[in-house]
């Protein structure tokens, strides 16, 4: 099979320059933002982007701004060379891999992130909203907040997460200047938040959602799955199984969200998972729903061992 | 004198389309954001923009997002036809006046702003950060926060102001997609906040500061000056006079900020003004300075009657 070597760009001015040349040639640009350690889920996003744009940029950047100091930034898996090989194998390929070093470093050496655990201070687990980007002096201080949607679901246990996601996506949008961007509906709340942000901030960018991809046995693909032991991985199948059962029950007429939620909670807890949340929310506003009358999504986050997994299923009555 | 009729655009898609056509023709675009009721200060911003770009967009939009419900949104002066006449009279002219109707209306009729005082609720003067854009349902919910710089100076008494400014400027940047944007240094903190935001969010836009313009007697030009009675206007001259005296004293060797501040406070209070703040801050970080060792700016906000005036002078030791 013919392969295409992507151009690897790490400098943001060079990235923008490339995009502007493409645009001046009349080519549309599709962006697929990732944190690397690519799997079939990412590759499906890229295939989606290929349908909508003539040139493809995949960004690979583990964003310290969306991790709390007590989260797994330091153990987040990475395999840059393996990622490049995977990207080469995609039919049609990608044009650019944008792999910046540190998007919060503005050249003044007064901003720390990522490597500097000691300086993160005593906020660990505390109430103040603190990310792995240290804000002080001349350091980074601008954050995009999608104030209502960022609060629920994953926002409850990950208070800096969506602030960090919205901010890094804004930065990537401003650097890459794409026409479209593709996000996975595996991260359902993230996808909705980015769509809302694009509406509210008037970005001239179309945000496309791409369906969640599962292993043959039902486990939703995630870079973090690599940290599951075989036993944990087996137990974690209770997530997709119980979501599927709840969806089937809803489609047979069970409209009471309390019943549906409880069945999922019970199944996941019985298999040894620790629930972060199970919620049924409106697909667009993400507001909690008591009775299913309009399109909703059943969302879950649960821990198996040291790994926090998320999953969801859309339900249309 | 030859005049140039600007194209008047109110639709944001049409605005972006115009900009993209200009860019495809190799022309650079300069944006001058205003709230209308144009005076010589605005015209000086436009002249500055003409130096740096081949086509000029002036936006006229009174942004409800930067007003608290207890502020003067409803009495903010406007004169659209007069503004257009003034713009026609500028040598070289402007290409587009972008005059959108409501940049927080996304077509779902569930968002109120501007006209709907009753619905703004009991937060008036309260601690919660509330602007004239009501956030709820499917309404606008995304805000850009420049978290450190937005807190001091005007941010203390106007808690939603810089959130609203940063957000509307982001929206205008995304709609107009300019190469450069010009802001007046009269609104010194605003200018610094926009520069910081552009750095932190990686906008591909150069932000240019333009010097404050004064009346012959020293009063800084402001659209709000129209609300001053002749007596108030006369008393308000104490602002520029005392700033000038403090600047002269600093240049003669007075480095103690406390002394310089006190002299301004005393002069303005003696003339009947009510001080909001007088501060000497670092020109870039806006952090309070005790002793002048590096470039600083002396900033003031004070009330004369019902009018809040701001002014500032840069001091280089």
XYZ file of C-alpha atoms in Angstrom:
634
model
C 0.000 0.000 0.000
C 1.310 3.457 -0.848
C 2.175 5.487 2.214
C 2.360 9.231 2.667
C 4.980 10.792 4.906
C 3.415 13.570 6.917
C 5.299 16.812 7.360
C 6.172 17.158 11.045
C 5.883 20.723 12.328
C 6.624 21.809 15.890
C 6.806 25.592 15.485
C 3.476 27.396 15.693
C 4.363 30.180 13.255
C 5.468 27.584 10.726
C 2.198 25.722 11.264
C 0.076 28.815 10.627
C 2.171 29.678 7.577
C 1.560 26.222 6.129
C -2.191 26.537 6.677
C -2.310 29.962 5.047
C -0.467 28.648 2.007
C -3.010 25.821 1.738
C -5.878 28.279 2.036
C -4.360 30.600 -0.554
C -4.328 27.585 -2.883
C -8.033 27.086 -2.262
C -7.578 23.953 -0.159
C -9.702 23.333 2.919
C -7.998 22.211 6.121
C -9.244 19.624 8.590
C -7.820 19.433 12.107
C -7.872 16.355 14.327
C -6.573 17.293 17.786
C -5.112 14.350 19.746
C -2.893 13.671 22.737
C -1.097 10.903 20.801
C -0.788 7.181 21.559
C -3.098 6.738 18.620
C -5.593 3.896 18.311
C -8.373 2.948 15.902
C -10.615 5.578 17.488
C -8.219 8.336 16.430
C -7.831 6.804 12.986
C -11.627 6.916 12.562
C -11.529 10.651 13.379
C -8.949 11.145 10.659
C -11.058 9.220 8.150
C -13.979 11.466 9.069
C -11.823 14.554 8.547
C -10.749 13.269 5.117
C -14.411 13.254 4.052
C -14.760 16.970 4.795
C -11.445 18.590 3.881
C -8.678 18.427 1.323
C -5.718 18.596 3.665
C -5.390 17.050 7.109
C -3.514 18.245 10.180
C -3.264 15.902 13.161
C -2.008 17.581 16.315
C -0.250 15.496 18.944
C 0.076 17.352 22.227
C -0.460 16.184 25.787
C -1.994 19.332 27.237
C -0.847 20.048 30.799
C -3.596 22.664 31.087
C -6.319 20.016 31.350
C -4.693 17.936 34.089
C -4.888 18.667 37.802
C -1.620 18.201 39.703
C -3.077 15.008 41.233
C -3.996 13.488 37.862
C -2.066 11.260 35.462
C -0.166 13.747 33.294
C 3.172 12.114 34.114
C 1.980 8.603 33.245
C -0.109 9.485 30.198
C 1.102 7.024 27.537
C 3.042 8.248 24.503
C 4.692 6.687 21.464
C 5.472 9.384 18.920
C 7.312 7.183 16.422
C 4.615 4.527 16.622
C 2.004 7.239 16.046
C 3.781 8.422 12.899
C 3.877 4.846 11.566
C 0.149 4.472 12.189
C -0.562 7.769 10.428
C 1.499 6.655 7.431
C -0.622 3.515 7.138
C -3.918 5.397 6.757
C -5.201 5.353 3.172
C -4.905 8.908 1.876
C -2.637 9.749 4.791
C -2.317 13.011 6.627
C -0.450 16.095 5.494
C 0.919 17.499 8.724
C 1.580 16.269 12.240
C 1.658 19.339 14.459
C 3.665 18.403 17.516
C 4.540 21.508 19.516
C 6.903 21.363 22.483
C 5.120 23.528 25.051
C 2.193 25.729 24.090
C 2.274 27.618 27.389
C 5.879 28.788 27.091
C 6.083 32.312 25.741
C 9.836 32.569 25.902
C 10.164 34.281 29.255
C 11.149 31.211 31.294
C 8.759 32.211 34.006
C 6.093 29.624 33.288
C 6.341 26.041 34.434
C 4.381 23.107 33.351
C 4.532 19.415 33.099
C 7.920 18.542 34.552
C 7.945 20.653 37.631
C 5.863 18.802 40.194
C 7.460 20.461 43.231
C 6.387 23.940 42.258
C 2.730 23.054 41.959
C 2.224 23.836 45.590
C -0.168 22.536 48.189
C -3.371 22.788 46.174
C -3.343 19.032 45.501
C -6.921 17.858 45.672
C -7.943 21.221 47.101
C -10.827 23.404 46.017
C -8.892 26.011 44.053
C -8.932 25.418 40.332
C -5.302 24.585 39.607
C -3.838 22.850 36.580
C -0.356 21.691 35.725
C 0.182 25.076 34.092
C 1.464 27.342 36.831
C -0.073 30.772 36.554
C 2.094 33.549 37.883
C 4.389 36.428 36.930
C 4.333 36.783 33.171
C 3.036 33.244 32.712
C -0.078 32.042 30.933
C -3.226 33.529 32.465
C -5.959 33.386 29.819
C -8.569 30.648 30.021
C -11.680 29.944 27.989
C -14.584 28.898 30.189
C -17.761 27.292 28.912
C -19.308 28.113 32.199
C -22.486 26.080 32.377
C -21.540 22.976 30.388
C -18.134 22.602 32.063
C -19.673 22.073 35.506
C -21.506 18.740 35.236
C -20.464 15.144 34.475
C -16.642 14.946 34.241
C -16.379 18.581 35.365
C -17.409 17.659 38.898
C -14.408 15.468 39.616
C -12.047 17.165 37.141
C -12.448 20.900 37.878
C -9.733 22.152 35.501
C -10.386 19.693 32.706
C -12.764 21.558 30.414
C -11.138 24.907 31.094
C -7.922 23.325 29.849
C -9.586 21.621 26.887
C -11.437 24.745 25.705
C -8.271 26.809 26.043
C -5.961 24.414 24.186
C -8.514 23.893 21.432
C -8.794 27.676 21.043
C -5.009 27.862 20.786
C -4.903 25.049 18.215
C -7.712 26.671 16.227
C -5.798 29.958 16.181
C -2.534 28.298 15.167
C -3.843 25.828 12.579
C -6.766 27.970 11.352
C -8.714 24.968 10.065
C -12.039 24.923 8.214
C -13.295 21.885 10.093
C -12.241 20.017 13.217
C -13.216 16.496 14.230
C -13.800 15.374 17.815
C -14.764 11.933 19.091
C -18.156 11.438 20.698
C -16.429 9.086 23.134
C -15.630 12.341 24.976
C -19.234 13.401 24.643
C -19.185 16.357 27.023
C -15.959 17.621 25.461
C -17.503 17.432 21.992
C -20.592 19.383 23.100
C -18.457 21.955 24.931
C -16.283 22.551 21.885
C -19.367 22.971 19.709
C -20.819 25.460 22.197
C -17.531 27.331 22.404
C -17.307 27.582 18.622
C -20.838 28.997 18.535
C -20.303 31.439 21.410
C -16.908 32.708 20.235
C -17.895 32.836 16.543
C -15.073 30.687 15.260
C -15.373 30.192 11.499
C -14.880 26.459 11.988
C -17.273 23.528 11.647
C -16.995 21.010 14.489
C -17.812 17.455 13.478
C -18.528 14.655 15.943
C -17.298 11.184 15.132
C -18.829 8.025 16.586
C -17.210 6.182 19.466
C -15.219 3.103 18.434
C -15.327 -0.116 20.498
C -13.210 -3.234 20.745
C -15.025 -6.353 19.432
C -15.990 -7.184 23.040
C -17.496 -3.720 23.620
C -14.774 -1.815 25.496
C -14.624 1.787 24.286
C -11.204 2.546 22.795
C -9.035 4.775 24.975
C -5.322 5.449 25.210
C -5.657 4.769 28.933
C -6.852 1.166 28.361
C -3.169 0.172 28.157
C -2.950 0.672 31.930
C -5.694 -1.908 32.672
C -4.561 -5.327 33.899
C -6.174 -8.250 32.021
C -8.479 -8.841 35.007
C -9.464 -5.153 35.237
C -10.031 -5.023 31.497
C -12.373 -7.986 31.753
C -14.330 -6.433 34.620
C -14.517 -3.102 32.768
C -16.656 -4.746 30.100
C -19.520 -4.288 32.569
C -19.576 -0.639 31.479
C -20.479 -1.136 27.841
C -22.644 -4.166 28.644
C -24.771 -2.302 31.199
C -25.027 0.805 28.998
C -26.234 -1.398 26.148
C -28.808 -3.051 28.394
C -30.084 0.299 29.646
C -30.325 1.618 26.091
C -32.288 -1.480 25.069
C -34.630 -1.062 28.062
C -35.195 2.600 27.169
C -35.973 1.672 23.597
C -38.502 -0.836 24.885
C -40.262 1.903 26.820
C -38.479 2.441 30.138
C -38.453 6.234 30.387
C -37.557 6.585 34.078
C -33.934 7.684 34.236
C -33.619 6.702 37.871
C -34.295 3.050 37.011
C -31.925 3.087 34.068
C -29.141 4.735 36.070
C -29.533 2.337 38.954
C -29.229 -0.684 36.691
C -25.924 0.621 35.325
C -24.582 1.547 38.763
C -25.453 -1.869 40.134
C -23.860 -3.768 37.247
C -20.625 -1.776 37.312
C -20.278 -1.919 41.085
C -20.947 -5.658 41.100
C -18.041 -6.126 38.701
C -15.727 -4.201 41.035
C -15.841 -0.758 39.414
C -15.994 2.440 41.461
C -18.536 4.866 40.023
C -17.585 8.502 39.491
C -20.963 9.296 37.929
C -23.761 7.785 35.887
C -26.053 10.402 34.375
C -28.692 10.741 31.707
C -28.588 14.198 30.167
C -30.038 16.172 27.291
C -27.827 15.648 24.243
C -27.352 19.329 23.590
C -27.658 21.217 26.876
C -26.192 18.342 28.960
C -28.831 19.097 31.589
C -29.957 16.184 33.743
C -33.145 14.511 32.586
C -35.639 12.665 34.822
C -37.773 11.127 32.123
C -36.732 10.403 28.547
C -38.846 12.524 26.190
C -36.213 13.836 23.816
C -32.766 12.658 22.632
C -30.538 11.998 25.637
C -27.184 10.477 26.305
C -26.352 8.034 29.091
C -22.876 8.910 30.370
C -20.640 7.109 32.810
C -17.240 7.545 34.410
C -15.907 4.740 36.612
C -12.622 3.582 38.054
C -11.188 0.119 37.539
C -8.008 -0.047 39.593
C -6.066 3.125 38.919
C -7.723 3.751 35.572
C -10.658 6.095 35.120
C -12.773 5.093 32.125
C -15.580 6.994 30.446
C -18.230 5.754 28.065
C -21.641 6.828 26.767
C -24.551 5.832 24.593
C -27.013 8.117 22.837
C -30.669 7.179 23.292
C -33.442 8.522 21.060
C -36.959 7.833 22.307
C -11.958 66.463 -0.129
C -12.678 63.076 -1.682
C -14.751 60.863 0.537
C -15.040 57.095 0.631
C -18.329 55.413 1.417
C -17.701 52.477 3.710
C -19.544 49.251 3.085
C -21.899 48.643 6.029
C -22.109 45.005 7.075
C -24.245 43.679 9.902
C -24.173 39.933 9.201
C -21.216 38.073 10.651
C -20.946 35.495 7.883
C -20.933 38.274 5.313
C -18.232 40.058 7.299
C -15.976 36.978 7.400
C -16.570 36.365 3.703
C -15.479 39.913 2.890
C -12.301 39.497 4.937
C -11.456 36.205 3.280
C -11.855 37.760 -0.155
C -9.488 40.565 0.871
C -6.965 38.046 2.188
C -7.209 35.947 -0.983
C -6.305 39.114 -2.875
C -3.213 39.515 -0.721
C -4.570 42.485 1.206
C -3.955 42.859 4.946
C -6.861 43.769 7.191
C -6.825 46.165 10.117
C -9.601 46.108 12.717
C -10.544 49.030 14.963
C -13.158 47.865 17.487
C -15.346 50.662 18.847
C -18.638 51.165 20.657
C -19.493 54.075 18.371
C -20.169 57.744 19.196
C -16.851 58.372 17.530
C -14.506 61.195 18.483
C -10.989 62.275 17.532
C -9.568 59.502 19.734
C -11.249 56.874 17.578
C -10.177 58.647 14.421
C -6.576 58.511 15.620
C -6.923 54.725 16.054
C -8.113 54.465 12.466
C -5.180 56.540 11.215
C -2.867 54.202 13.126
C -4.555 51.177 11.529
C -4.098 52.717 8.071
C -0.336 52.759 8.631
C -0.274 48.997 9.196
C -2.862 47.504 6.858
C -4.294 47.875 3.382
C -7.971 47.579 4.258
C -9.747 48.873 7.350
C -12.713 47.498 9.245
C -14.247 49.626 12.005
C -16.667 47.744 14.215
C -19.413 49.653 15.999
C -21.055 47.579 18.703
C -22.093 48.476 22.239
C -21.242 45.215 23.970
C -23.769 44.256 26.676
C -21.328 41.593 27.897
C -19.020 44.175 29.464
C -21.691 46.072 31.402
C -23.057 45.072 34.786
C -26.827 45.446 35.193
C -26.202 48.509 37.404
C -23.992 50.250 34.834
C -24.759 52.668 32.016
C -25.553 50.362 29.089
C -28.951 51.979 28.538
C -27.557 55.524 28.496
C -24.376 54.826 26.558
C -24.408 57.486 23.808
C -24.862 56.517 20.168
C -25.105 58.319 16.823
C -24.697 55.828 14.018
C -25.358 58.225 11.138
C -23.051 60.820 12.655
C -20.389 58.126 13.025
C -20.644 57.202 9.350
C -20.236 60.859 8.358
C -17.118 61.126 10.505
C -15.690 57.964 8.979
C -16.313 59.323 5.474
C -14.324 62.432 6.332
C -11.139 60.539 7.233
C -8.477 60.821 4.528
C -8.111 57.386 2.977
C -11.388 56.365 4.588
C -12.406 52.980 5.899
C -13.562 50.016 3.867
C -16.137 48.407 6.127
C -18.244 49.401 9.102
C -19.189 46.178 10.864
C -22.309 46.911 12.853
C -23.890 43.689 14.090
C -27.279 43.653 15.781
C -26.689 41.299 18.712
C -23.599 39.138 18.909
C -25.030 37.014 21.732
C -28.149 35.922 19.853
C -27.712 32.503 18.298
C -31.166 32.284 16.858
C -32.847 30.328 19.644
C -34.665 33.262 21.305
C -33.647 32.074 24.717
C -30.968 34.666 25.360
C -31.728 38.166 26.541
C -29.550 41.149 26.603
C -29.636 44.862 26.597
C -33.314 45.676 26.710
C -34.539 43.322 29.328
C -33.771 44.941 32.671
C -36.460 43.091 34.605
C -35.041 39.673 33.877
C -31.599 40.482 35.161
C -32.600 39.453 38.634
C -31.547 40.527 42.075
C -27.786 40.329 41.551
C -27.558 44.116 41.159
C -24.396 45.214 42.881
C -24.031 41.755 44.372
C -20.942 39.594 44.415
C -21.877 37.226 41.619
C -20.302 38.099 38.293
C -23.312 39.047 36.180
C -23.400 41.012 32.958
C -26.240 42.290 30.811
C -25.980 39.032 28.860
C -28.215 36.603 30.675
C -26.652 33.168 30.831
C -29.152 30.351 30.903
C -30.778 27.602 28.869
C -29.182 27.512 25.441
C -27.863 31.054 25.847
C -24.316 32.325 25.614
C -22.075 30.681 28.203
C -18.477 30.962 26.971
C -16.240 33.640 28.442
C -12.585 34.446 27.953
C -10.897 35.287 31.247
C -7.481 36.924 31.536
C -7.445 35.837 35.099
C -4.675 37.820 36.742
C -4.750 41.065 34.765
C -8.554 41.378 34.884
C -8.620 41.647 38.679
C -6.886 44.970 39.426
C -7.602 48.622 38.574
C -10.967 48.874 36.763
C -11.600 45.165 37.410
C -12.167 45.833 41.116
C -15.237 48.005 40.653
C -16.301 46.515 37.299
C -16.174 42.749 37.871
C -17.621 41.696 34.499
C -15.903 44.349 32.415
C -12.744 42.618 31.207
C -14.457 39.257 30.890
C -16.878 40.965 28.532
C -14.156 42.848 26.666
C -11.924 39.796 26.161
C -14.903 37.761 24.983
C -16.269 40.310 22.515
C -12.804 40.992 21.120
C -12.321 37.240 20.620
C -15.656 37.132 18.786
C -14.717 40.128 16.617
C -11.303 38.607 15.886
C -12.970 35.364 14.798
C -15.534 37.141 12.638
C -13.295 39.765 11.014
C -10.089 37.668 10.990
C -7.839 40.738 10.856
C -4.039 40.859 10.582
C -3.739 43.729 13.017
C -6.046 45.397 15.544
C -5.660 48.821 17.112
C -6.652 49.670 20.689
C -6.364 52.984 22.494
C -3.975 53.323 25.398
C -6.595 55.525 27.054
C -8.042 52.158 28.146
C -4.606 51.078 29.279
C -5.590 47.953 31.203
C -7.842 46.850 28.343
C -5.000 47.275 25.862
C -2.621 45.200 28.021
C -5.273 42.531 28.613
C -5.955 42.180 24.890
C -2.236 41.867 24.188
C -1.934 39.200 26.874
C -4.975 37.356 25.549
C -3.591 37.379 22.011
C -0.316 35.921 23.314
C -1.968 33.293 25.516
C -4.529 32.156 22.939
C -2.088 32.273 20.003
C -4.148 34.565 17.815
C -2.306 35.324 14.563
C -3.021 39.014 15.065
C -0.766 41.928 15.982
C -2.251 44.242 18.615
C -1.145 47.852 18.303
C -1.578 50.459 21.027
C -2.421 54.004 20.035
C -1.695 57.023 22.206
C -4.409 58.682 24.254
C -5.843 61.844 22.705
C -6.678 64.915 24.833
C -8.735 68.036 24.382
C -6.611 71.215 24.193
C -7.276 71.771 27.911
C -6.087 68.267 28.830
C -9.312 66.259 29.246
C -8.874 62.759 27.839
C -11.319 62.139 24.995
C -14.160 59.780 25.911
C -17.623 59.153 24.524
C -18.877 59.553 28.084
C -17.643 63.182 28.301
C -20.916 64.216 26.647
C -22.690 63.461 29.939
C -20.554 65.943 31.931
C -22.166 69.272 32.805
C -19.961 72.309 32.000
C -19.141 72.653 35.702
C -18.283 68.973 36.072
C -16.196 69.089 32.928
C -14.230 71.993 34.348
C -13.616 70.216 37.642
C -12.613 67.018 35.820
C -9.590 68.828 34.416
C -8.028 68.163 37.814
C -7.430 64.603 36.600
C -5.096 65.350 33.718
C -3.532 68.279 35.567
C -2.642 66.218 38.634
C -1.427 63.278 36.542
C 0.825 65.665 34.620
C 2.193 67.123 37.839
C 2.870 63.681 39.276
C 4.605 62.624 36.075
C 6.763 65.757 36.179
C 7.621 65.107 39.839
C 8.593 61.497 39.015
C 10.781 62.678 36.176
C 12.493 65.071 38.577
C 13.349 62.177 40.889
C 10.331 61.430 43.088
C 10.283 57.612 43.027
C 7.929 57.016 45.980
C 4.602 55.946 44.525
C 2.770 56.672 47.737
C 3.676 60.366 47.503
C 2.751 60.563 43.840
C -0.579 58.802 44.374
C -1.473 60.987 47.326
C -0.860 64.168 45.352
C -3.268 62.999 42.635
C -5.911 61.832 45.125
C -5.754 65.146 46.976
C -6.034 67.260 43.835
C -8.951 65.308 42.388
C -10.846 65.176 45.681
C -10.329 68.896 46.233
C -11.963 69.566 42.880
C -15.018 67.496 43.876
C -14.154 64.188 42.215
C -14.824 60.851 43.904
C -11.858 58.508 43.507
C -12.428 54.925 42.376
C -8.698 54.207 42.309
C -5.340 55.828 41.743
C -2.560 53.299 41.143
C 0.963 53.134 39.816
C 1.573 49.786 38.148
C 4.140 48.009 36.012
C 3.404 48.781 32.353
C 3.316 45.151 31.302
C 2.268 43.035 34.293
C -0.004 45.770 35.760
C 1.301 44.809 39.209
C 1.362 47.558 41.824
C 4.713 49.270 42.236
C 5.974 50.925 45.418
C 9.026 52.640 43.983
C 9.584 53.606 40.359
C 12.535 51.657 38.974
C 11.155 50.558 35.616
C 8.499 51.852 33.191
C 5.220 52.300 35.024
C 1.846 53.793 34.312
C -0.123 56.031 36.641
C -3.796 55.111 36.306
C -6.888 56.768 37.703
C -10.634 56.252 37.696
C -12.819 58.901 39.303
C -16.434 59.995 39.326
C -17.576 63.500 38.503
C -21.301 63.563 39.054
C -22.740 60.460 37.397
C -19.825 60.055 35.014
C -16.926 57.716 35.677
C -13.777 58.912 33.928
C -10.491 57.092 33.445
C -7.118 58.479 32.485
C -3.460 57.466 32.670
C 0.091 58.593 31.979
C 3.106 56.412 31.271
C 6.210 57.280 33.296
C 9.682 56.068 32.347
C 12.346 56.624 35.001
